[in-house]
Amino acid sequence: MSDVFERVTPESVGIPSCAIIDMLENLRRCGVEVHSFMLLRYGKLCAEGWYRPYAPDIPHIMFSFSKSLTSTAIGFAEQEGILSLDERLVDIFPDKIPENPSENLKKCNISHLLMMACGHEKEIDSLCNYDDWITAFLHQPFVYEPGTHFLYNTAGTNMLSAILQKKTGQTLTQFLEPRLFKPLGITGAKCFALDNGVEAGGFGFKLKTEDMAKFIEFVRCKGNWKGKQLLRADWFERATAKQVSNDTNDQPDWKAGYGYQFWRCQPKGVFRADGAFGQYGIVMAEQEAVLVMTSCEMNMQAALNVFWDTLLPQMHDKPLPEDPANLSKLRFILENLSLSEMLSEDVVVTQQKLSELEFLPKETLPCFTTLIGGAGRFVTDKGNLASLSFSFDTENGAVLNVRETEREYKLPLGTRGRFVTTTIGDEPFAANARWRAQDKLEAEIRNLQTCTGTRFLFCFTENGMTITADRTLPSSDALADPVLPDMFFNAKSGN
């Protein structure tokens, strides 16, 4: 962790330690799986935590939090005269528009993309799975006059990334590196690239939690960082103001107005960057506070309600008396945060038998890391699964030995009551497992750069093994992992 933020007690910036404790407990009661958070006030860090196995040095998928970074890139481009918000799409992509463009398409400009009001009635595939997704976007009917109808449009944000790349010859990340990332000390930021090489500004960034906090504090300060005005303040005044009405939504914090890739919130003076399954960057302007969080939940409104009901009313204008008892309790909680972990004992006889076997899939299966998946992992590994076998050691307990057509690796399963983290390729994975019966081994395995994992049940028979798998989030969202079928293996002796 860096020392970019001064670390202080919550009471010194007017927040009771017990309010943060209550916030975390209420999130738990709502079923929110928090992965990390940081709370700042007046630019000072008063609370932070990571739920094991998630960790400060591991980037986390941002999903649509990425949109606010893309908006900021457009702000820099406008400031430098690279583009103007009133530039029309038909002028930027004249070779990709329909032969006879509609009047609404002719009117659509960059500002309409920023405010999610380009005129589409229906969004194209947000992952842009087309031979030419820019052409697909421009050929999608522009039913409404631009600027009049809100439609959440991830492909429209990807269009902003494409416009920036067309005008500068740089990807979104390359453009932001000297202007935003380097000045703020944001390192290792990466964005998933679509098939045409344009980075997915609508959903593709991965950031560490502290780097989220740096960015959102930069937004709170209207483009000022450590006394230097990097991006003019009026950009953020426009970007975080209500640019278009979205009041047809039934969730309070999704109908309070939309800016330039920032959501307005129901409490006065509050707005946010917001990614699927609960990746938050919240600015409480009147309180001069910032809350960033990575998490995994389906009911994001419930999480926001916890912030508004538990934390926001407890922010006082002046420092509070120090509260050693609750501060000590808070620090203990923050030092011991963890996802639910399974306890296990060794099943010696079964483990001895398994150590002599190799399991071969009866049908062609993808790589095991692809089976693990994780919402926000947008790549599929090359090759196929060749075999699985098990070994056992004192430190980590069960170890899954994976042989694929392109590589081999070991994945400790963590049957010692804690998640065990290992690196496969350049990706961090964590696992925690337990014996559910003499012939059943249950393992939860996560790619820690994503927000979900998979629970595998290895069921052993006399002649083989069956694997059933369930995702840790029972969601049918397009960004969630697909359901896995049962997988069957033959046993081969002489591992």
XYZ file of C-alpha atoms in Angstrom:
495
model
C 0.000 0.000 0.000
C 1.220 3.502 -0.801
C 1.163 6.523 1.479
C -0.712 8.732 -0.992
C -3.508 9.162 1.568
C -2.929 10.232 5.148
C -4.385 7.555 7.430
C -6.474 8.898 10.296
C -9.071 7.692 12.765
C -12.716 7.958 11.673
C -13.526 10.191 14.648
C -10.886 12.732 13.615
C -12.848 13.382 10.402
C -16.277 13.351 12.060
C -17.315 9.726 11.491
C -17.997 7.369 14.412
C -16.124 4.069 14.190
C -19.355 2.357 15.151
C -21.044 3.720 11.994
C -18.504 1.891 9.827
C -18.982 -1.260 11.885
C -22.745 -0.963 11.400
C -22.317 -0.401 7.664
C -20.282 -3.586 7.250
C -22.701 -5.592 9.387
C -25.742 -4.303 7.500
C -24.124 -5.118 4.166
C -23.573 -8.656 5.456
C -27.194 -8.925 6.528
C -28.302 -7.828 3.052
C -26.270 -10.643 1.528
C -23.705 -8.309 -0.044
C -20.398 -10.075 -0.627
C -17.934 -7.242 -0.070
C -14.448 -7.754 -1.494
C -12.816 -4.469 -0.483
C -13.553 -0.879 0.472
C -11.880 2.419 1.283
C -13.521 5.391 2.993
C -12.042 8.882 2.694
C -13.036 12.239 4.104
C -11.329 15.545 3.345
C -8.862 13.491 1.297
C -7.819 11.452 4.346
C -8.255 7.685 4.613
C -10.187 6.683 7.719
C -11.077 3.032 7.011
C -10.037 0.318 4.554
C -10.395 -3.416 4.313
C -10.045 -6.458 2.065
C -11.990 -9.649 2.520
C -9.567 -12.574 2.257
C -8.636 -13.870 -0.314
C -9.032 -10.502 -2.078
C -6.002 -8.300 -1.461
C -4.728 -4.730 -1.950
C -2.267 -5.618 -4.714
C -4.748 -7.498 -6.920
C -6.708 -5.534 -9.562
C -10.457 -6.181 -9.621
C -12.810 -6.046 -12.579
C -14.605 -2.680 -12.728
C -17.375 -3.400 -15.231
C -19.270 -0.132 -15.834
C -17.199 1.810 -13.326
C -15.000 1.916 -16.450
C -17.482 4.303 -18.062
C -16.503 7.116 -15.701
C -12.857 6.670 -16.688
C -13.882 6.854 -20.354
C -15.859 10.029 -19.672
C -12.796 11.547 -18.011
C -10.685 10.671 -21.055
C -13.183 12.533 -23.243
C -12.882 15.478 -20.848
C -9.121 15.565 -21.347
C -9.565 15.301 -25.114
C -11.994 18.236 -25.118
C -9.639 20.275 -22.927
C -6.804 19.704 -25.414
C -8.913 20.518 -28.473
C -8.712 16.956 -29.801
C -12.487 16.807 -30.116
C -15.655 18.770 -29.479
C -18.742 17.337 -27.833
C -20.925 18.588 -30.672
C -19.053 16.555 -33.298
C -21.482 14.289 -35.103
C -21.027 10.561 -35.494
C -21.734 10.765 -39.226
C -18.747 13.071 -39.586
C -16.438 10.921 -37.474
C -17.332 7.603 -39.141
C -18.515 8.565 -42.652
C -17.446 5.179 -44.065
C -19.545 3.165 -41.586
C -22.929 4.908 -41.662
C -25.958 3.650 -43.630
C -26.300 4.769 -47.233
C -29.253 6.938 -46.274
C -28.775 7.902 -42.611
C -31.845 8.935 -40.671
C -32.292 12.480 -39.453
C -31.820 11.313 -35.878
C -28.520 9.647 -36.713
C -27.392 12.830 -38.469
C -28.054 14.772 -35.242
C -26.296 12.366 -32.883
C -23.048 13.725 -31.446
C -20.470 12.888 -28.773
C -22.436 14.545 -25.978
C -25.393 12.267 -26.694
C -23.166 9.211 -26.268
C -21.886 10.608 -22.980
C -25.392 11.065 -21.559
C -26.720 7.696 -22.794
C -29.230 9.400 -25.069
C -28.026 8.693 -28.593
C -31.540 7.799 -29.755
C -31.425 4.014 -29.767
C -34.527 2.180 -28.603
C -32.532 -1.008 -28.072
C -28.843 -1.508 -27.348
C -26.707 -3.712 -29.552
C -24.768 -6.540 -27.894
C -22.778 -4.787 -25.184
C -19.824 -7.146 -25.729
C -19.794 -6.002 -29.367
C -19.648 -9.508 -30.853
C -19.933 -8.401 -34.478
C -17.643 -8.482 -37.504
C -17.743 -4.671 -37.328
C -19.440 -3.494 -34.168
C -19.050 0.219 -35.005
C -21.036 -0.317 -38.204
C -23.583 -2.365 -36.234
C -23.979 0.511 -33.769
C -24.481 3.100 -36.504
C -26.942 0.875 -38.379
C -29.048 0.252 -35.269
C -32.242 2.365 -35.660
C -32.003 5.802 -34.029
C -35.668 5.883 -33.048
C -35.599 8.927 -30.776
C -34.241 12.398 -31.273
C -30.791 12.410 -29.645
C -30.732 13.919 -26.165
C -34.384 13.132 -25.412
C -34.471 9.433 -24.451
C -32.241 7.684 -21.881
C -31.136 4.167 -22.746
C -28.264 2.602 -20.825
C -25.949 1.839 -23.698
C -22.595 0.192 -23.014
C -21.831 -0.020 -26.718
C -22.258 3.755 -26.827
C -19.440 4.107 -24.295
C -17.322 1.753 -26.374
C -18.008 4.153 -29.252
C -16.443 6.949 -27.180
C -13.330 4.790 -26.841
C -13.364 4.182 -30.589
C -13.686 7.920 -31.295
C -10.748 8.690 -29.029
C -8.613 6.023 -30.677
C -9.546 7.196 -34.171
C -8.564 10.773 -33.336
C -5.360 10.073 -31.379
C -4.096 6.715 -32.598
C -3.925 5.660 -28.951
C -5.970 3.223 -26.942
C -7.968 4.506 -24.007
C -5.329 3.267 -21.554
C -2.473 4.777 -23.537
C -4.281 8.119 -23.686
C -5.006 8.168 -19.945
C -1.531 7.051 -18.846
C 0.259 10.441 -18.957
C -2.831 12.525 -18.203
C -4.465 10.624 -15.335
C -2.793 7.378 -14.334
C 0.798 8.577 -13.967
C -0.008 11.855 -12.144
C -2.264 9.998 -9.675
C 0.148 7.099 -9.226
C -2.312 4.567 -10.700
C -0.297 1.533 -11.764
C -1.178 -1.614 -13.646
C -4.505 -0.372 -15.008
C -5.618 -2.574 -17.883
C -8.648 -2.558 -20.143
C -10.025 -5.449 -22.165
C -9.761 -4.882 -25.911
C -12.567 -5.701 -28.331
C -11.924 -7.604 -31.548
C -11.019 -4.475 -33.537
C -8.417 -3.404 -30.976
C -10.583 -0.699 -29.406
C -10.600 -0.980 -25.632
C -13.964 -1.655 -24.002
C -14.418 1.683 -22.257
C -17.889 0.582 -21.262
C -16.888 -2.352 -19.081
C -13.307 -3.506 -19.471
C -11.047 -1.886 -16.848
C -9.381 -3.633 -13.914
C -8.100 -1.490 -11.047
C -6.753 -1.964 -7.556
C -9.000 -0.588 -4.818
C -6.586 2.184 -3.863
C -6.432 3.277 -7.505
C -10.233 3.457 -7.556
C -10.005 5.721 -4.514
C -7.413 7.953 -6.170
C -9.588 8.394 -9.232
C -12.794 9.103 -7.315
C -11.004 11.556 -5.004
C -9.716 13.275 -8.171
C -13.326 13.491 -9.365
C -14.484 14.849 -5.990
C -11.830 17.551 -6.245
C -13.044 18.419 -9.753
C -9.855 17.507 -11.538
C -7.433 18.837 -8.945
C -4.757 16.494 -7.610
C -2.425 17.548 -4.826
C -2.899 21.212 -5.717
C -2.483 20.821 -9.477
C -5.468 21.268 -11.791
C -5.067 18.407 -14.285
C -8.530 18.628 -15.824
C -10.590 21.755 -15.633
C -13.271 21.863 -12.967
C -16.147 22.688 -15.293
C -15.784 19.275 -16.943
C -16.749 17.532 -13.713
C -19.474 20.071 -13.016
C -21.038 19.028 -16.327
C -20.156 15.332 -16.079
C -21.731 14.868 -12.649
C -24.765 17.098 -13.219
C -28.087 15.778 -14.462
C -27.817 15.786 -18.247
C -30.811 13.585 -18.994
C -33.802 12.207 -17.120
C -33.897 8.471 -16.387
C -37.006 8.473 -14.207
C -38.639 5.452 -15.852
C -36.469 3.112 -13.767
C -38.115 1.663 -10.651
C -34.980 1.846 -8.433
C -34.475 5.204 -6.635
C -30.758 5.450 -7.355
C -31.227 4.558 -10.999
C -33.762 7.304 -11.703
C -32.180 10.335 -10.028
C -30.647 11.589 -13.273
C -27.644 10.718 -15.395
C -24.631 12.856 -16.290
C -21.698 12.102 -18.552
C -21.213 8.448 -17.513
C -21.893 9.214 -13.855
C -25.084 8.329 -11.973
C -26.841 10.876 -9.785
C -28.011 9.444 -6.436
C -31.090 10.114 -4.331
C -29.304 11.925 -1.436
C -28.527 15.558 -2.162
C -25.104 16.188 -3.630
C -24.240 12.507 -4.095
C -23.196 10.865 -7.359
C -21.304 7.730 -8.311
C -19.355 5.653 -10.758
C -21.029 2.285 -10.798
C -20.178 -1.187 -12.124
C -22.178 -4.407 -12.371
C -22.475 -6.550 -9.253
C -21.422 -3.668 -7.004
C -18.235 -1.865 -8.050
C -18.778 1.579 -6.530
C -17.078 4.940 -6.546
C -19.321 7.272 -4.531
C -18.806 10.983 -4.010
C -20.690 12.636 -1.144
C -19.902 16.199 -2.174
C -21.431 18.126 0.741
C -19.705 15.817 3.212
C -16.410 15.945 1.228
C -16.298 12.162 1.419
C -15.527 9.288 -0.932
C -16.434 5.616 -0.625
C -15.088 3.019 -3.048
C -16.014 -0.642 -2.894
C -15.601 -3.837 -4.857
C -18.212 -6.476 -4.197
C -20.585 -9.027 -5.635
C -24.345 -8.757 -5.295
C -27.478 -8.856 -7.386
C -29.456 -6.217 -5.455
C -27.272 -3.134 -5.762
C -30.013 -0.810 -4.493
C -29.948 -2.638 -1.156
C -26.230 -1.906 -0.802
C -26.715 1.771 -1.643
C -29.528 1.994 0.905
C -27.107 0.766 3.559
C -24.707 3.591 2.696
C -27.453 6.219 2.805
C -29.110 4.898 5.983
C -26.074 3.835 8.024
C -23.075 5.888 6.956
C -24.202 9.167 5.428
C -26.291 10.450 8.399
C -23.355 9.760 10.748
C -20.970 12.169 9.014
C -20.528 15.184 11.305
C -19.128 18.570 10.356
C -16.572 18.615 13.160
C -14.182 16.020 14.624
C -15.667 13.718 17.245
C -14.116 12.659 20.553
C -11.904 9.640 20.040
C -13.627 6.347 20.864
C -10.856 3.850 21.727
C -13.214 0.928 22.375
C -15.084 1.098 19.071
C -11.946 2.044 17.159
C -10.219 -1.055 18.543
C -13.238 -3.157 17.590
C -13.264 -1.689 14.072
C -9.560 -2.321 13.572
C -9.946 -5.926 14.715
C -12.805 -6.411 12.241
C -10.854 -4.838 9.384
C -7.751 -6.941 10.073
C -9.781 -10.174 10.023
C -12.158 -9.684 7.113
C -12.744 -12.808 5.061
C -15.239 -14.470 2.811
C -16.882 -17.473 4.469
C -14.283 -20.223 4.725
C -14.836 -23.972 5.082
C -13.206 -26.160 7.704
C -12.085 -29.691 6.886
C -10.264 -32.729 8.236
C -8.238 -35.179 6.187
C -9.947 -38.318 4.902
C -6.834 -40.470 4.952
C -8.024 -43.638 3.212
C -9.638 -41.765 0.315
C -6.647 -39.461 -0.041
C -4.299 -42.450 -0.295
C -6.411 -43.975 -3.063
C -6.710 -40.685 -4.968
C -2.942 -40.168 -4.877
C -2.586 -43.187 -7.180
C -5.181 -42.109 -9.784
C -5.465 -39.799 -12.743
C -8.891 -38.745 -14.034
C -9.446 -38.402 -17.780
C -12.496 -36.504 -19.118
C -14.950 -38.637 -21.076
C -15.787 -35.690 -23.336
C -13.821 -32.695 -24.569
C -13.675 -29.997 -21.909
C -12.182 -26.500 -21.951
C -9.199 -25.567 -19.782
C -9.842 -25.761 -16.053
C -9.249 -22.016 -15.631
C -12.009 -21.462 -18.188
C -14.304 -23.731 -16.163
C -13.517 -21.662 -13.050
C -14.443 -18.583 -15.058
C -15.412 -15.553 -13.022
C -17.682 -12.675 -13.996
C -15.431 -10.181 -15.720
C -13.018 -12.673 -17.267
C -13.613 -11.996 -20.928
C -11.041 -14.397 -22.375
C -11.080 -18.143 -23.072
C -7.859 -20.083 -22.631
C -6.307 -21.987 -25.513
C -6.403 -25.753 -25.377
C -8.449 -28.315 -23.501
C -8.422 -30.161 -20.211
C -6.412 -33.403 -20.498
C -6.568 -34.778 -16.942
C -6.960 -34.032 -13.251
C -5.250 -35.704 -10.327
C -4.901 -35.063 -6.613
C -1.996 -34.882 -4.227
C -1.908 -33.942 -0.565
C 0.585 -32.019 1.543
C 0.817 -30.855 5.116
C 0.648 -27.116 4.445
C -2.273 -26.768 2.027
C -3.978 -30.150 2.244
C -5.507 -31.173 -1.079
C -3.796 -30.031 -4.273
C -5.424 -30.311 -7.698
C -2.914 -31.200 -10.396
C -4.161 -29.943 -13.744
C -2.857 -31.157 -17.072
C -4.051 -29.326 -20.146
C -3.049 -29.647 -23.777
C -1.054 -26.404 -23.550
C 0.265 -26.410 -19.951
C 0.345 -28.062 -16.538
C -0.054 -26.471 -13.105
C -0.893 -27.171 -9.484
C -3.860 -25.563 -7.727
C -3.809 -25.858 -3.906
C -7.400 -26.359 -2.781
C -7.021 -25.095 0.783
C -8.404 -27.844 3.008
C -6.786 -26.224 6.051
C -9.664 -23.865 6.801
C -8.428 -20.898 4.748
C -8.342 -19.739 1.158
C -4.984 -20.426 -0.493
C -3.885 -18.126 -3.311
C -1.718 -19.209 -6.231
C -0.781 -17.712 -9.586
C -1.587 -19.516 -12.832
C -0.074 -17.783 -15.810
C -0.387 -14.159 -14.758
C -3.717 -14.541 -12.945
C -4.271 -14.979 -9.187
C -6.594 -17.788 -8.128
C -7.751 -18.727 -4.630
C -9.360 -21.914 -3.352
C -10.861 -23.244 -0.147
C -12.166 -26.812 0.190
C -13.576 -29.389 2.563
C -14.423 -33.080 2.589
C -18.208 -33.327 2.642
C -18.128 -37.117 2.805
C -15.656 -39.941 2.339
C -16.169 -39.702 -1.418
C -17.047 -36.022 -1.887
C -14.644 -33.067 -1.960
C -16.154 -29.585 -2.239
C -13.989 -26.676 -3.428
C -14.724 -22.995 -3.977
C -12.292 -21.576 -6.541
C -12.044 -17.933 -7.609
C -10.141 -15.884 -10.113
C -9.405 -12.914 -7.850
C -9.461 -10.379 -10.673
C -13.148 -11.174 -11.188
C -16.078 -10.824 -8.821
C -17.468 -14.372 -8.745
C -16.207 -17.910 -8.400
C -17.310 -21.491 -8.875
C -18.088 -24.195 -6.313
C -16.986 -27.616 -7.575
C -18.133 -30.891 -6.056
C -15.767 -33.750 -6.878
C -17.662 -37.017 -6.419
C -15.467 -40.121 -6.539
C -16.684 -43.571 -7.615
C -14.956 -46.926 -7.973
C -14.136 -46.284 -11.629
C -14.093 -42.535 -12.015
C -15.224 -39.130 -10.918
C -18.134 -36.770 -11.548
C -17.823 -33.002 -11.138
C -20.843 -30.821 -10.596
C -20.406 -27.072 -10.429
C -22.392 -24.044 -9.318
C -21.460 -20.382 -9.594
C -21.085 -18.398 -6.386
C -23.644 -15.871 -7.682
C -26.951 -17.348 -8.926
C -27.398 -14.710 -11.608
C -28.641 -14.998 -15.186
C -27.213 -11.585 -16.088
C -25.452 -11.451 -19.457
C -22.189 -10.646 -17.656
C -22.475 -13.653 -15.343
C -20.851 -17.010 -16.050
C -22.884 -19.635 -17.919
C -24.165 -22.691 -16.081
C -21.778 -25.633 -16.300
C -23.014 -29.152 -17.156
C -22.029 -32.144 -15.074
C -18.598 -33.461 -16.099
C -17.622 -37.148 -16.127
C -14.148 -38.692 -15.846
C -12.637 -42.161 -16.078
C -10.049 -43.174 -13.498
C -6.606 -44.319 -14.613
C -4.179 -45.873 -12.151
C -0.476 -45.074 -11.936
C -0.602 -41.270 -11.518
